[in-house]
Each structure stands twice: as C-alpha cells, then as structure tokens.
Short mmCIF file of C-alpha atoms and ligand atoms in Angstrom, two decimals:
data_model
loop_
_atom_site.label_atom_id
_atom_site.label_comp_id
_atom_site.label_asym_id
_atom_site.label_seq_id
_atom_site.Cartn_x
_atom_site.Cartn_y
_atom_site.Cartn_z
CA UNK A 1 13.50 2.60 35.35
CA UNK A 2 11.83 1.02 32.36
CA UNK A 3 9.36 3.27 30.77
CA UNK A 4 8.66 1.98 27.43
CA UNK A 5 5.40 0.82 26.14
CA UNK A 6 3.76 -0.11 22.90
CA UNK A 7 0.35 -0.82 21.42
CA UNK A 8 0.28 -3.01 18.50
CA UNK A 9 -3.13 -3.24 16.38
CA UNK A 10 -3.35 -6.13 13.88
CA UNK A 11 -6.39 -7.44 11.89
CA UNK A 12 -8.06 -10.10 13.94
CA UNK A 13 -8.97 -12.36 11.06
CA UNK A 14 -7.02 -12.79 7.77
CA UNK A 15 -8.62 -15.01 5.30
CA UNK A 16 -6.82 -15.74 2.10
CA UNK A 17 -7.45 -18.23 -0.67
CA UNK A 18 -9.76 -19.61 -3.36
CA UNK A 19 -13.45 -18.79 -3.03
CA UNK A 20 -13.09 -17.10 0.38
CA UNK A 21 -15.54 -14.46 -0.88
CA UNK A 22 -18.17 -16.67 0.36
CA UNK A 23 -16.83 -16.40 3.76
CA UNK A 24 -17.33 -12.83 4.64
CA UNK A 25 -20.62 -13.34 6.42
CA UNK A 26 -18.91 -16.04 8.72
CA UNK A 27 -15.98 -13.59 9.32
CA UNK A 28 -18.61 -11.07 10.49
CA UNK A 29 -20.16 -13.51 12.73
CA UNK A 30 -16.81 -14.47 14.10
CA UNK A 31 -16.19 -11.06 14.95
CA UNK A 32 -19.51 -10.59 16.75
CA UNK A 33 -20.38 -7.55 14.55
CA UNK A 34 -24.08 -6.36 14.96
CA UNK A 35 -26.18 -4.12 12.86
CA UNK A 36 -26.07 -3.06 9.40
CA UNK A 37 -23.03 -3.02 7.25
CA UNK A 38 -22.12 -0.29 4.67
CA UNK A 39 -20.38 -1.61 1.64
CA UNK A 40 -17.90 0.83 0.19
CA UNK A 41 -17.03 -0.09 -3.35
CA UNK A 42 -16.40 1.03 -7.02
CA UNK A 43 -18.13 -0.06 -10.36
CA UNK A 44 -16.18 -3.03 -11.33
CA UNK A 45 -15.48 -4.66 -7.83
CA UNK A 46 -19.23 -4.10 -7.35
CA UNK A 47 -20.25 -6.62 -9.92
CA UNK A 48 -17.34 -9.25 -9.17
CA UNK A 49 -17.51 -9.00 -5.26
CA UNK A 50 -19.76 -6.42 -3.67
CA UNK A 51 -23.06 -7.67 -5.30
CA UNK A 52 -22.53 -11.39 -4.48
CA UNK A 53 -21.37 -10.69 -1.02
CA UNK A 54 -24.47 -8.59 -0.48
CA UNK A 55 -26.66 -11.43 -1.72
CA UNK A 56 -24.90 -13.77 1.02
CA UNK A 57 -25.71 -11.26 3.79
CA UNK A 58 -29.27 -10.94 2.55
CA UNK A 59 -29.48 -14.77 2.90
CA UNK A 60 -28.27 -14.55 6.53
CA UNK A 61 -30.72 -11.85 7.32
CA UNK A 62 -28.63 -8.85 7.27
CA UNK A 63 -29.55 -6.11 4.74
CA UNK A 64 -26.29 -4.11 3.64
CA UNK A 65 -26.26 -0.51 2.32
CA UNK A 66 -24.05 -0.05 -0.52
CA UNK A 67 -22.03 3.14 -1.71
CA UNK A 68 -20.19 3.15 -5.14
CA UNK A 69 -17.54 5.74 -5.46
CA UNK A 70 -15.68 6.57 -8.65
CA UNK A 71 -12.76 8.27 -7.44
CA UNK A 72 -10.45 8.42 -4.51
CA UNK A 73 -10.97 11.93 -3.32
CA UNK A 74 -11.87 13.59 -0.04
CA UNK A 75 -15.30 14.18 -1.35
CA UNK A 76 -15.85 10.60 -1.72
CA UNK A 77 -14.73 9.93 1.99
CA UNK A 78 -17.30 12.77 3.02
CA UNK A 79 -20.09 10.98 0.93
CA UNK A 80 -19.49 7.69 2.67
CA UNK A 81 -19.49 9.22 6.02
CA UNK A 82 -22.79 10.80 5.26
CA UNK A 83 -24.10 7.59 3.77
CA UNK A 84 -23.17 5.63 7.00
CA UNK A 85 -25.02 8.24 8.97
CA UNK A 86 -28.05 8.21 7.05
CA UNK A 87 -28.31 4.48 6.65
CA UNK A 88 -27.46 3.94 10.41
CA UNK A 89 -24.54 1.54 9.42
CA UNK A 90 -22.61 0.24 12.34
CA UNK A 91 -19.44 -1.07 10.46
CA UNK A 92 -18.03 -0.66 7.01
CA UNK A 93 -16.68 -3.17 4.36
CA UNK A 94 -14.32 -1.80 1.72
CA UNK A 95 -14.70 -4.04 -1.38
CA UNK A 96 -12.41 -3.22 -4.25
CA UNK A 97 -8.86 -2.29 -5.22
CA UNK A 98 -7.01 0.39 -3.16
CA UNK A 99 -9.39 3.13 -3.71
CA UNK A 100 -12.61 1.61 -2.05
CA UNK A 101 -10.40 0.38 0.69
CA UNK A 102 -8.54 3.48 1.43
CA UNK A 103 -11.87 5.40 1.47
CA UNK A 104 -13.56 2.91 3.78
CA UNK A 105 -10.56 3.10 6.00
CA UNK A 106 -10.64 6.99 6.34
CA UNK A 107 -14.34 7.06 6.71
CA UNK A 108 -14.34 4.38 9.44
CA UNK A 109 -11.54 6.35 11.27
CA UNK A 110 -13.75 9.52 11.18
CA UNK A 111 -16.87 7.53 12.15
CA UNK A 112 -15.03 5.69 14.89
CA UNK A 113 -16.20 2.28 13.45
CA UNK A 114 -14.56 -0.78 12.44
CA UNK A 115 -14.08 -1.93 8.86
CA UNK A 116 -13.28 -5.10 6.90
CA UNK A 117 -11.00 -5.01 3.77
CA UNK A 118 -12.10 -7.24 0.86
CA UNK A 119 -9.44 -6.52 -1.89
CA UNK A 120 -10.13 -7.37 -5.45
CA UNK A 121 -6.70 -6.56 -6.46
CA UNK A 122 -3.41 -7.12 -4.87
CA UNK A 123 -1.90 -3.65 -6.07
CA UNK A 124 -0.67 -2.19 -2.79
CA UNK A 125 -0.17 -2.77 0.99
CA UNK A 126 -2.90 -0.26 1.90
CA UNK A 127 -5.20 -3.29 1.74
CA UNK A 128 -4.06 -4.35 5.18
CA UNK A 129 -2.15 -1.50 6.67
CA UNK A 130 -2.87 0.99 9.41
CA UNK A 131 -2.13 3.94 7.12
CA UNK A 132 -4.81 5.65 4.76
CA UNK A 133 -4.33 8.34 2.21
CA UNK A 134 -6.22 10.03 -0.41
CA UNK A 135 -5.41 13.25 -2.58
CA UNK A 136 -6.94 16.25 -1.04
CA UNK A 137 -6.51 19.15 -3.70
CA UNK A 138 -2.81 19.74 -4.20
CA UNK A 139 -1.68 17.59 -1.24
CA UNK A 140 -2.36 14.26 0.15
CA UNK A 141 -4.53 13.64 3.08
CA UNK A 142 -2.89 10.87 5.13
CA UNK A 143 -3.73 9.69 8.41
CA UNK A 144 -2.87 6.98 10.99
CA UNK A 145 -6.05 5.07 10.69
CA UNK A 146 -6.92 1.77 12.24
CA UNK A 147 -6.00 -1.61 10.46
CA UNK A 148 -8.95 -3.54 9.34
CA UNK A 149 -10.80 -5.77 11.79
CA UNK A 150 -10.40 -8.49 9.10
CA UNK A 151 -9.08 -8.97 5.60
CA UNK A 152 -10.72 -11.42 3.19
CA UNK A 153 -8.75 -11.78 -0.04
CA UNK A 154 -10.17 -14.20 -2.60
CA UNK A 155 -7.29 -15.48 -4.77
CA UNK A 156 -9.68 -16.47 -7.43
CA UNK A 157 -10.95 -12.68 -7.80
CA UNK A 158 -7.40 -11.25 -7.29
CA UNK A 159 -6.00 -13.52 -9.99
CA UNK A 160 -8.67 -12.24 -12.43
CA UNK A 161 -7.68 -8.56 -11.92
CA UNK A 162 -5.58 -6.85 -14.49
CA UNK A 163 -2.05 -8.12 -14.53
CA UNK A 164 -0.32 -4.78 -13.99
CA UNK A 165 -2.19 -4.38 -10.54
CA UNK A 166 -0.48 -7.57 -9.45
CA UNK A 167 2.98 -6.54 -10.64
CA UNK A 168 2.43 -3.11 -8.95
CA UNK A 169 1.80 -5.05 -5.68
CA UNK A 170 4.94 -6.90 -6.02
CA UNK A 171 6.85 -3.87 -6.73
CA UNK A 172 5.41 -2.03 -3.60
CA UNK A 173 6.84 -5.03 -1.51
CA UNK A 174 10.13 -4.98 -3.39
CA UNK A 175 10.56 -1.28 -2.56
CA UNK A 176 10.71 -2.50 1.25
CA UNK A 177 14.42 -3.03 0.87
CA UNK A 178 15.02 0.53 0.32
CA UNK A 179 12.40 1.88 2.73
CA UNK A 180 14.17 -0.28 5.49
CA UNK A 181 17.48 1.37 4.31
CA UNK A 182 16.07 4.75 4.98
CA UNK A 183 14.58 3.88 8.18
CA UNK A 184 17.93 2.61 9.64
CA UNK A 185 19.68 5.67 8.36
CA UNK A 186 17.01 7.90 9.99
CA UNK A 187 17.35 6.08 13.19
CA UNK A 188 21.30 6.56 13.13
CA UNK A 189 21.33 10.21 12.11
CA UNK A 190 17.97 11.33 13.59
CA UNK A 191 17.31 8.94 16.27
CA UNK A 192 13.91 8.29 14.64
CA UNK A 193 12.20 5.59 16.66
CA UNK A 194 13.15 2.06 15.12
CA UNK A 195 11.83 -1.51 15.50
CA UNK A 196 14.13 -4.33 14.68
CA UNK A 197 11.35 -6.90 14.64
CA UNK A 198 9.47 -4.55 12.07
CA UNK A 199 12.43 -4.05 9.92
CA UNK A 200 13.42 -7.68 9.71
CA UNK A 201 9.90 -8.80 9.01
CA UNK A 202 9.60 -6.17 6.14
CA UNK A 203 12.94 -6.99 4.55
CA UNK A 204 12.20 -10.88 4.80
CA UNK A 205 8.89 -10.24 3.07
CA UNK A 206 10.58 -8.53 0.14
CA UNK A 207 13.18 -11.51 0.17
CA UNK A 208 10.48 -14.20 0.00
CA UNK A 209 8.80 -12.55 -2.76
CA UNK A 210 11.90 -12.03 -4.83
CA UNK A 211 12.88 -15.64 -4.12
CA UNK A 212 9.39 -16.90 -5.27
CA UNK A 213 9.52 -14.39 -8.46
CA UNK A 214 9.19 -17.59 -10.72
CA UNK A 215 5.86 -18.15 -9.30
CA UNK A 216 4.70 -14.65 -10.13
CA UNK A 217 3.00 -15.19 -13.74
CA UNK A 218 -0.21 -13.81 -15.30
CA UNK A 219 -3.14 -16.21 -14.93
CA UNK A 220 -1.55 -18.14 -12.23
CA UNK A 221 -3.62 -17.94 -9.15
CA UNK A 222 -0.81 -18.86 -6.91
CA UNK A 223 0.73 -15.62 -7.86
CA UNK A 224 -2.15 -13.92 -6.11
CA UNK A 225 -1.54 -16.04 -3.16
CA UNK A 226 2.10 -15.15 -2.87
CA UNK A 227 1.68 -11.47 -3.59
CA UNK A 228 -1.39 -11.42 -1.10
CA UNK A 229 0.58 -12.87 1.83
CA UNK A 230 3.46 -10.60 1.33
CA UNK A 231 1.28 -7.54 1.26
CA UNK A 232 -0.22 -8.79 4.60
CA UNK A 233 3.11 -9.38 6.07
CA UNK A 234 4.17 -5.91 5.06
CA UNK A 235 1.08 -4.56 6.66
CA UNK A 236 1.82 -6.34 9.95
CA UNK A 237 5.28 -4.87 9.94
CA UNK A 238 3.68 -1.48 9.77
CA UNK A 239 1.42 -2.29 12.59
CA UNK A 240 4.29 -3.59 14.80
CA UNK A 241 6.21 -0.36 13.96
CA UNK A 242 3.09 1.92 14.63
CA UNK A 243 4.28 3.62 11.41
CA UNK A 244 4.56 3.30 7.84
CA UNK A 245 8.35 3.36 7.98
CA UNK A 246 9.01 -0.35 7.25
CA UNK A 247 7.41 -0.03 3.96
CA UNK A 248 7.74 3.66 2.99
CA UNK A 249 10.94 5.57 2.48
CA UNK A 250 12.21 7.90 -0.24
CA UNK A 251 10.90 5.66 -2.97
CA UNK A 252 7.43 6.53 -1.51
CA UNK A 253 8.12 10.26 -1.48
CA UNK A 254 9.17 10.13 -4.97
CA UNK A 255 6.06 8.36 -6.00
CA UNK A 256 3.87 10.85 -4.06
CA UNK A 257 5.45 13.60 -5.89
CA UNK A 258 4.94 12.01 -9.20
CA UNK A 259 1.38 11.69 -8.31
CA UNK A 260 1.24 15.54 -7.97
CA UNK A 261 3.20 16.16 -11.05
CA UNK A 262 1.78 13.57 -13.34
CA UNK A 263 -1.56 12.47 -11.83
CA UNK A 264 -2.83 9.00 -12.79
CA UNK A 265 0.24 8.46 -15.10
CA UNK A 266 1.34 5.15 -13.42
CA UNK A 267 0.40 2.81 -10.60
CA UNK A 268 1.55 3.66 -7.09
CA UNK A 269 3.70 0.21 -6.96
CA UNK A 270 5.16 0.79 -10.22
CA UNK A 271 6.29 4.26 -9.35
CA UNK A 272 7.81 3.20 -5.79
CA UNK A 273 9.70 0.34 -7.62
CA UNK A 274 11.49 2.71 -10.03
CA UNK A 275 12.15 5.26 -7.18
CA UNK A 276 13.51 2.19 -5.17
CA UNK A 277 16.02 1.43 -7.96
CA UNK A 278 17.52 5.02 -7.66
CA UNK A 279 17.46 5.31 -3.90
CA UNK A 280 19.26 1.98 -3.62
CA UNK A 281 21.91 3.42 -5.86
CA UNK A 282 22.06 6.52 -3.50
CA UNK A 283 22.49 4.25 -0.49
CA UNK A 284 25.11 1.72 -1.98
CA UNK A 285 26.62 3.42 -4.92
CA UNK A 286 27.35 1.30 -8.07
CA UNK A 287 28.12 -1.84 -5.97
CA UNK A 288 25.04 -1.64 -4.10
CA UNK A 289 21.78 -3.68 -4.48
CA UNK A 290 20.12 -1.32 -7.08
CA UNK A 291 20.77 -3.96 -9.91
CA UNK A 292 19.10 -6.66 -7.87
CA UNK A 293 16.07 -4.62 -7.28
CA UNK A 294 15.98 -3.55 -11.10
CA UNK A 295 16.34 -7.13 -12.03
CA UNK A 296 13.74 -8.43 -9.58
CA UNK A 297 11.34 -5.73 -10.93
CA UNK A 298 11.95 -6.58 -14.59
CA UNK A 299 11.65 -10.43 -13.94
CA UNK A 300 7.95 -9.72 -12.79
CA UNK A 301 7.16 -7.36 -15.77
CA UNK A 302 7.12 -4.22 -13.60
CA UNK A 303 8.57 -1.10 -15.00
CA UNK A 304 12.10 -0.11 -14.44
CA UNK A 305 12.54 3.19 -16.51
CA UNK A 306 10.66 6.43 -16.78
CA UNK A 307 9.53 5.43 -20.29
CA UNK A 308 8.01 2.28 -19.07
CA UNK A 309 6.02 4.27 -16.56
CA UNK A 310 4.92 6.67 -19.28
CA UNK A 311 6.45 9.62 -17.50
CA UNK A 312 8.88 11.97 -19.06
CA UNK A 313 12.54 12.34 -17.90
CA UNK A 314 12.19 15.95 -16.80
CA UNK A 315 9.23 15.12 -14.59
CA UNK A 316 11.10 12.20 -12.92
CA UNK A 317 14.12 14.71 -12.14
CA UNK A 318 11.68 17.20 -10.88
CA UNK A 319 10.09 14.76 -8.45
CA UNK A 320 13.58 13.47 -7.37
CA UNK A 321 14.68 17.04 -6.54
CA UNK A 322 11.65 18.15 -4.64
CA UNK A 323 9.94 15.17 -3.17
CA UNK A 324 12.05 15.48 0.33
CA UNK A 325 9.84 18.65 0.93
CA UNK A 326 6.47 16.60 0.90
CA UNK A 327 6.59 15.46 4.54
CA UNK A 328 9.01 15.56 7.41
CA UNK A 329 10.47 12.19 7.01
CA UNK A 330 14.27 11.85 6.96
CA UNK A 331 15.61 9.72 4.09
CA UNK A 332 18.63 9.06 2.01
CA UNK A 333 17.42 12.32 0.08
CA UNK A 334 18.42 14.23 3.13
CA UNK A 335 17.65 18.17 2.63
CA UNK A 336 17.17 17.45 -1.27
CA UNK A 337 19.18 16.49 -4.31
CA UNK A 338 20.46 19.18 -6.79
CA UNK A 339 19.43 18.63 -10.62
CA UNK A 340 22.79 17.29 -11.62
CA UNK A 341 23.00 14.82 -8.94
CA UNK A 342 19.36 13.92 -9.79
CA UNK A 343 20.22 13.47 -13.47
CA UNK A 344 23.29 11.37 -12.62
CA UNK A 345 21.64 8.86 -10.50
CA UNK A 346 18.63 8.48 -13.02
CA UNK A 347 20.99 8.06 -15.91
CA UNK A 348 23.45 5.68 -14.33
CA UNK A 349 20.48 3.44 -13.16
CA UNK A 350 19.06 3.59 -16.71
CA UNK A 351 15.79 5.09 -15.40
CA UNK A 352 16.31 7.96 -17.84
CA UNK A 353 18.30 7.79 -21.23
ZN1 ZN B 1 3.29 1.66 -1.12
#
C-alpha cells in the first residue's frame, strides 16, 4: 500500500527586480492581508527601506508599527513578540539583512502569524527559507519555521549593500555542492529521508551561479539579480525537502561552531564557503571538486583561507574537530575528525599554512 505524503510550503509571491520596493503594498493586497503590520528592521535598513515602505503604507491608509532591533538575539525575538501583541499587529514584515528577517521569521512562528521578507542584502538563503535561527546563549536556537508569505527583493537596494554581503550570499550557494554530497551520504548510510528533486535543484542552483560568476561584480545590479534568484531557488529546494539538508551539510556545522568559538569574526556565507572547500576534499580526496569550489569562491572575491576569514588556524582546527557534536546531522565528518586529520585537510586545501 502506498503511504507516503508530503506538505510543501512555498512563498506565494516572489517579486525581484529594480525598484520593487514600491510594490510591497500591492503584494500585501494580493495576499489579502488585513489589519496592521509590524515592520521588523534594523538601523540602516530602516533608512533605505523600512521608512519609505512605511510611507507607502500610510498613503494606502495602513498605519504600520515599526520595531528596530540591533542584534540577532533571543531577547530581540521576545521584544518583537511583545511589540506585536501590544500594537495588535496581524502580520510581520522583516526588512533588512539576515538579522531582521530571521527575527521576524521566529517571532511570526511563535505568534502564529504570516510574515513577508524584504531583504536589503543578498547575504544568505535565510531570506527565503523555512528555517530560522538565532544565537541563544552558548547554543543556537533553530526552528523549522514557515517560509515567508512573500519575498520582495529590490535589486537596486541589494546592489547598494556592502559588497562582501553579496559575496557571502554567493558562497552560501556554492556550498550547496557539499551539502548535497553530505545528504546523499547520510541517505546511503543512515537512510535519512532524501528528495531527488530538492537535491537536483540545489545542485543546479550552485552550478548556474558558478557558470555566471563573471556577472558577479561590485556595483553591477545584475549581480544582485543573479544571487537573489539563486537564494530563492535554494530556499525552494529546502521547502521541497522540508529540511535544510539541500543547503546545509558539514560546512554549515563548521560555520556554526566558528560562530561560537570566534563570534562575529566572519560572515556566515564566507565561513561555509571555506568549510565547503575542506569537506569537498574529505568527500573526493585530492582529485575531487575541492579545487573547483575554491576557484569559484576566489573568482567572486570570497575568502578561501582562515587568514582571509580573519580567524586563526587553531580555531579552524578546533571547529573542524568538534562541530559534528553540534547537532544530530550525519555528514562526512561522521563521529568526528581527529586533530591530525583536521590539520591535514586544512593544510592540503591551503585553508591554513
Ligand atoms: Zn547558509
């Protein structure tokens, strides 16, 4: 008897392009959202996006509440929840880089409310995915949240964001190669649930980005277009899989561990990129695709070494040898690398000297 079932949740509207900041009110209308929105933003995105969007809402007779958060913390999530309740908001709009959107996502999950994602930087695939995470003391609070009802990504604003945020978004996508390798391995060894569609989409997304690497240049609005569409596609792969597996393997565990050991040292995407070079080596050995990953990263100006991340060699080794403990996710790291093996892979791939 056939007993499988799946429930795929996707954003209903995805609006990407030049000047689409002006279309947020139309998107809300299209979704038939009623009542008062709460905008969740942070200081710079507030000026470039949240305030102008608030003016559009006011012109349409809707009075949005706004909360500005400084740091992505669990306290900030609580503050957003309290503000939403006090202001009687009926949906949330996350306007900003990863921070504001992650917080809006987690708060909306808790409040059982829909949210819109209006990214001002194409820095990671959290702008569209159904996963949300914020640091919570020494660990990370990560939940299976809902994907946004809509994503409105204005390439004019995204192209003005600091260049390293865009290269971080690219590196996050390039790391899909190793995330999918880990997923297949976990499927073979541990019978982890696997989706061929999601895996293929995730890999193809990375491939298209690498093939278009010459369009990824500072100040080129088309870069923001290419990267944002790839981030959307990665998010869709996660929604199809119902898990972050298509875009998150051992390279993400490595990055989460670096976040603990060296907080705020480097951007998420840049850390997973460097992690991906090393885990590709672990999968394929010297003849594997690790050089292709490294060359793709360096062609878009993303870091390929510990020094370029601004993280010392010993911290990289500590992250490599301990990150398998972070969560119950089977990857090429298995039950952990020993120190000599970690030093070996980091040296052979040129990540450390
Ligand atoms: Zn990521």
